Coordinates of C-alpha atoms in Angstrom, one line a residue:
X1 CA -18.9 -6.7 -1.9
X2 CA -18.4 -6.0 1.6
X3 CA -19.5 -4.2 3.9
X4 CA -17.7 -1.7 6.6
X5 CA -18.3 -3.4 9.0
X6 CA -17.4 -6.9 7.4
X7 CA -13.7 -5.0 6.5
X8 CA -13.4 -3.6 10.2
X9 CA -14.0 -7.7 11.5
X10 CA -11.6 -8.7 9.3
X11 CA -8.8 -6.2 9.3
X12 CA -9.7 -6.2 13.5
X13 CA -9.1 -9.8 13.7
X14 CA -5.7 -9.4 12.4
X15 CA -4.9 -7.9 15.9
X16 CA -2.8 -11.3 16.8
X17 CA -0.3 -10.9 13.2
X18 CA 3.1 -8.6 14.5
X19 CA 4.5 -8.0 11.6
X20 CA 2.5 -5.1 9.6
X21 CA 4.1 -6.2 5.8
X22 CA 2.6 -9.2 6.3
X23 CA -0.7 -8.2 7.9
X24 CA -1.4 -6.0 4.8
X25 CA -0.4 -8.8 2.8
X26 CA 2.9 -8.1 1.0
X27 CA 3.3 -11.9 1.0
X28 CA 4.9 -14.6 -1.7
X29 CA 4.1 -17.6 -0.6
X30 CA 2.7 -17.1 2.1
X31 CA 5.8 -15.5 3.2
X32 CA 6.0 -12.0 4.3
X33 CA 9.1 -9.7 1.7
X34 CA 11.6 -7.9 3.8
X35 CA 11.2 -4.7 5.1
X36 CA 13.9 -3.5 2.4
X37 CA 11.5 -4.6 -0.2
X38 CA 8.6 -3.1 1.2
X39 CA 10.8 0.4 1.8
X40 CA 12.0 0.2 -1.9
X41 CA 8.3 -0.6 -3.6
X42 CA 5.9 1.2 -1.7
X43 CA 7.0 3.8 0.4
X44 CA 10.3 5.0 -1.6
X45 CA 7.6 5.5 -4.8
X46 CA 5.2 6.9 -2.7
X47 CA 7.7 9.7 -0.7
X48 CA 8.6 10.4 -4.3
X49 CA 5.1 11.1 -5.8
X50 CA 3.5 12.7 -3.2
X51 CA 6.1 15.1 -3.5
X52 CA 6.4 16.5 0.1
X53 CA 7.5 19.6 2.2
X54 CA 8.5 20.4 5.5
X55 CA 5.6 22.8 5.7
X56 CA 3.6 20.4 4.3
X57 CA -0.1 19.0 6.4
X58 CA -0.3 14.9 5.2
X59 CA -3.2 13.1 5.9
X60 CA -2.7 8.5 5.5
X61 CA -6.8 7.2 5.1
X62 CA -6.7 3.8 5.7
X63 CA -2.7 3.9 7.8
X64 CA -3.8 0.4 9.6
X65 CA -1.2 -0.1 11.5
X66 CA 1.2 3.1 10.3
X67 CA 4.0 2.0 7.7
X68 CA 4.0 4.3 5.3
X69 CA 2.3 7.0 8.4
X70 CA 5.2 7.2 9.8
X71 CA 7.7 7.2 7.5
X72 CA 6.0 10.3 5.8
X73 CA 5.7 12.2 9.4
X74 CA 9.9 12.5 9.4
X75 CA 9.4 14.4 6.5
X76 CA 6.7 16.8 7.3
X77 CA 5.5 19.7 9.6
X78 CA 1.6 18.0 10.1
X79 CA 0.6 14.2 9.5
X80 CA -2.6 12.5 10.6
X81 CA -3.6 9.3 9.6
X82 CA -7.0 7.4 9.9
X83 CA -7.9 3.8 9.0
X84 CA -11.6 1.7 9.7
X85 CA -9.7 -0.5 12.3
X86 CA -9.4 0.5 15.5
X87 CA -6.9 -2.7 16.5
X88 CA -5.0 -1.8 13.5
X89 CA -4.0 1.9 14.5
X90 CA -3.2 0.2 18.3
X91 CA -0.3 -0.9 16.4
X92 CA 0.5 2.4 15.4
X93 CA 3.6 3.8 16.9
X94 CA 4.3 7.3 16.2
X95 CA 3.7 10.6 16.9
X96 CA 1.4 11.3 14.1
X97 CA -2.7 11.7 14.9
X98 CA -4.7 8.6 14.3
X99 CA -8.7 8.1 14.1
X100 CA -10.7 5.4 13.9
X101 CA -12.4 6.2 10.6
X102 CA -13.8 4.4 7.9
X103 CA -12.9 6.4 4.6
X104 CA -15.6 7.8 3.1
X105 CA -16.8 9.6 6.8
X106 CA -13.8 11.2 7.6
X107 CA -13.5 13.8 10.8
X108 CA -12.7 16.5 8.7
X109 CA -14.4 19.1 7.5
X110 CA -12.6 22.4 8.6
X111 CA -8.7 21.2 8.3
X112 CA -6.9 21.3 4.9
X113 CA -4.2 19.1 4.0
X114 CA -1.4 20.0 1.1
X115 CA -1.4 15.5 0.8
X116 CA -3.5 13.4 0.9
X117 CA -3.4 9.6 0.7
X118 CA -5.4 7.1 -0.1
X119 CA -3.4 3.5 -0.5
X120 CA -4.4 -0.4 -0.6
X121 CA -8.0 0.2 0.6
X122 CA -9.5 1.5 -2.0
X123 CA -10.3 -2.0 -3.2
X124 CA -12.2 -2.7 -0.3
X125 CA -14.3 0.1 -0.7
X126 CA -18.0 -1.1 -1.3
X127 CA -18.9 0.5 -4.1
X128 CA -18.3 2.4 -7.0
X129 CA -21.0 4.8 -4.9
X130 CA -18.1 4.6 -2.4
X131 CA -15.5 5.8 -3.8
X132 CA -17.2 8.2 -6.1
X133 CA -18.7 10.4 -2.3
X134 CA -14.9 9.0 -1.5
X135 CA -12.9 11.6 -4.1
X136 CA -15.0 14.6 -3.6
X137 CA -14.8 14.5 0.6
X138 CA -11.2 14.3 0.3
X139 CA -10.7 16.7 -2.5
X140 CA -12.9 19.3 -0.4
X141 CA -10.5 18.9 2.1
X142 CA -7.4 19.6 0.3
X143 CA -6.1 22.7 -0.6
X144 CA -5.9 24.1 -4.1
X145 CA -1.8 23.1 -5.0
X146 CA -2.3 20.5 -3.6
X147 CA -2.2 16.4 -4.1
X148 CA -4.1 13.5 -3.8
X149 CA -2.7 10.4 -3.8
X150 CA -4.5 6.8 -4.5
X151 CA -2.5 3.7 -4.9

């Protein structure tokens, strides 16, 4: 498995790709799927499963260039995104607060979230131990009646 640094380098090198769908690898035969298909296949089901409320405080872990974050921030009162790659975060142009951080070193000790999304990043975690520690840390910053969605 790759280390955090190796994954950071991998994602940072994708900064020359302008299509966020292509950056994330949502392609068929090397051709990025359409924004409409991405929205229908990824964004809509994610929003449905998160059961978002207007007053929710939302965290997107591994938000990358912010394709999902930019849609969800329209639906909640406060939203935050983190990503390992500062280069991908530079592509984000929404209103959410963002932080460069690997998923297991989140800068939110005392902050509580109503919804936390960890989508499309777990496959890049360096070990199962890392994943277990990450779950524990994120449950600590999730409100008691909150939703943690991992996909």
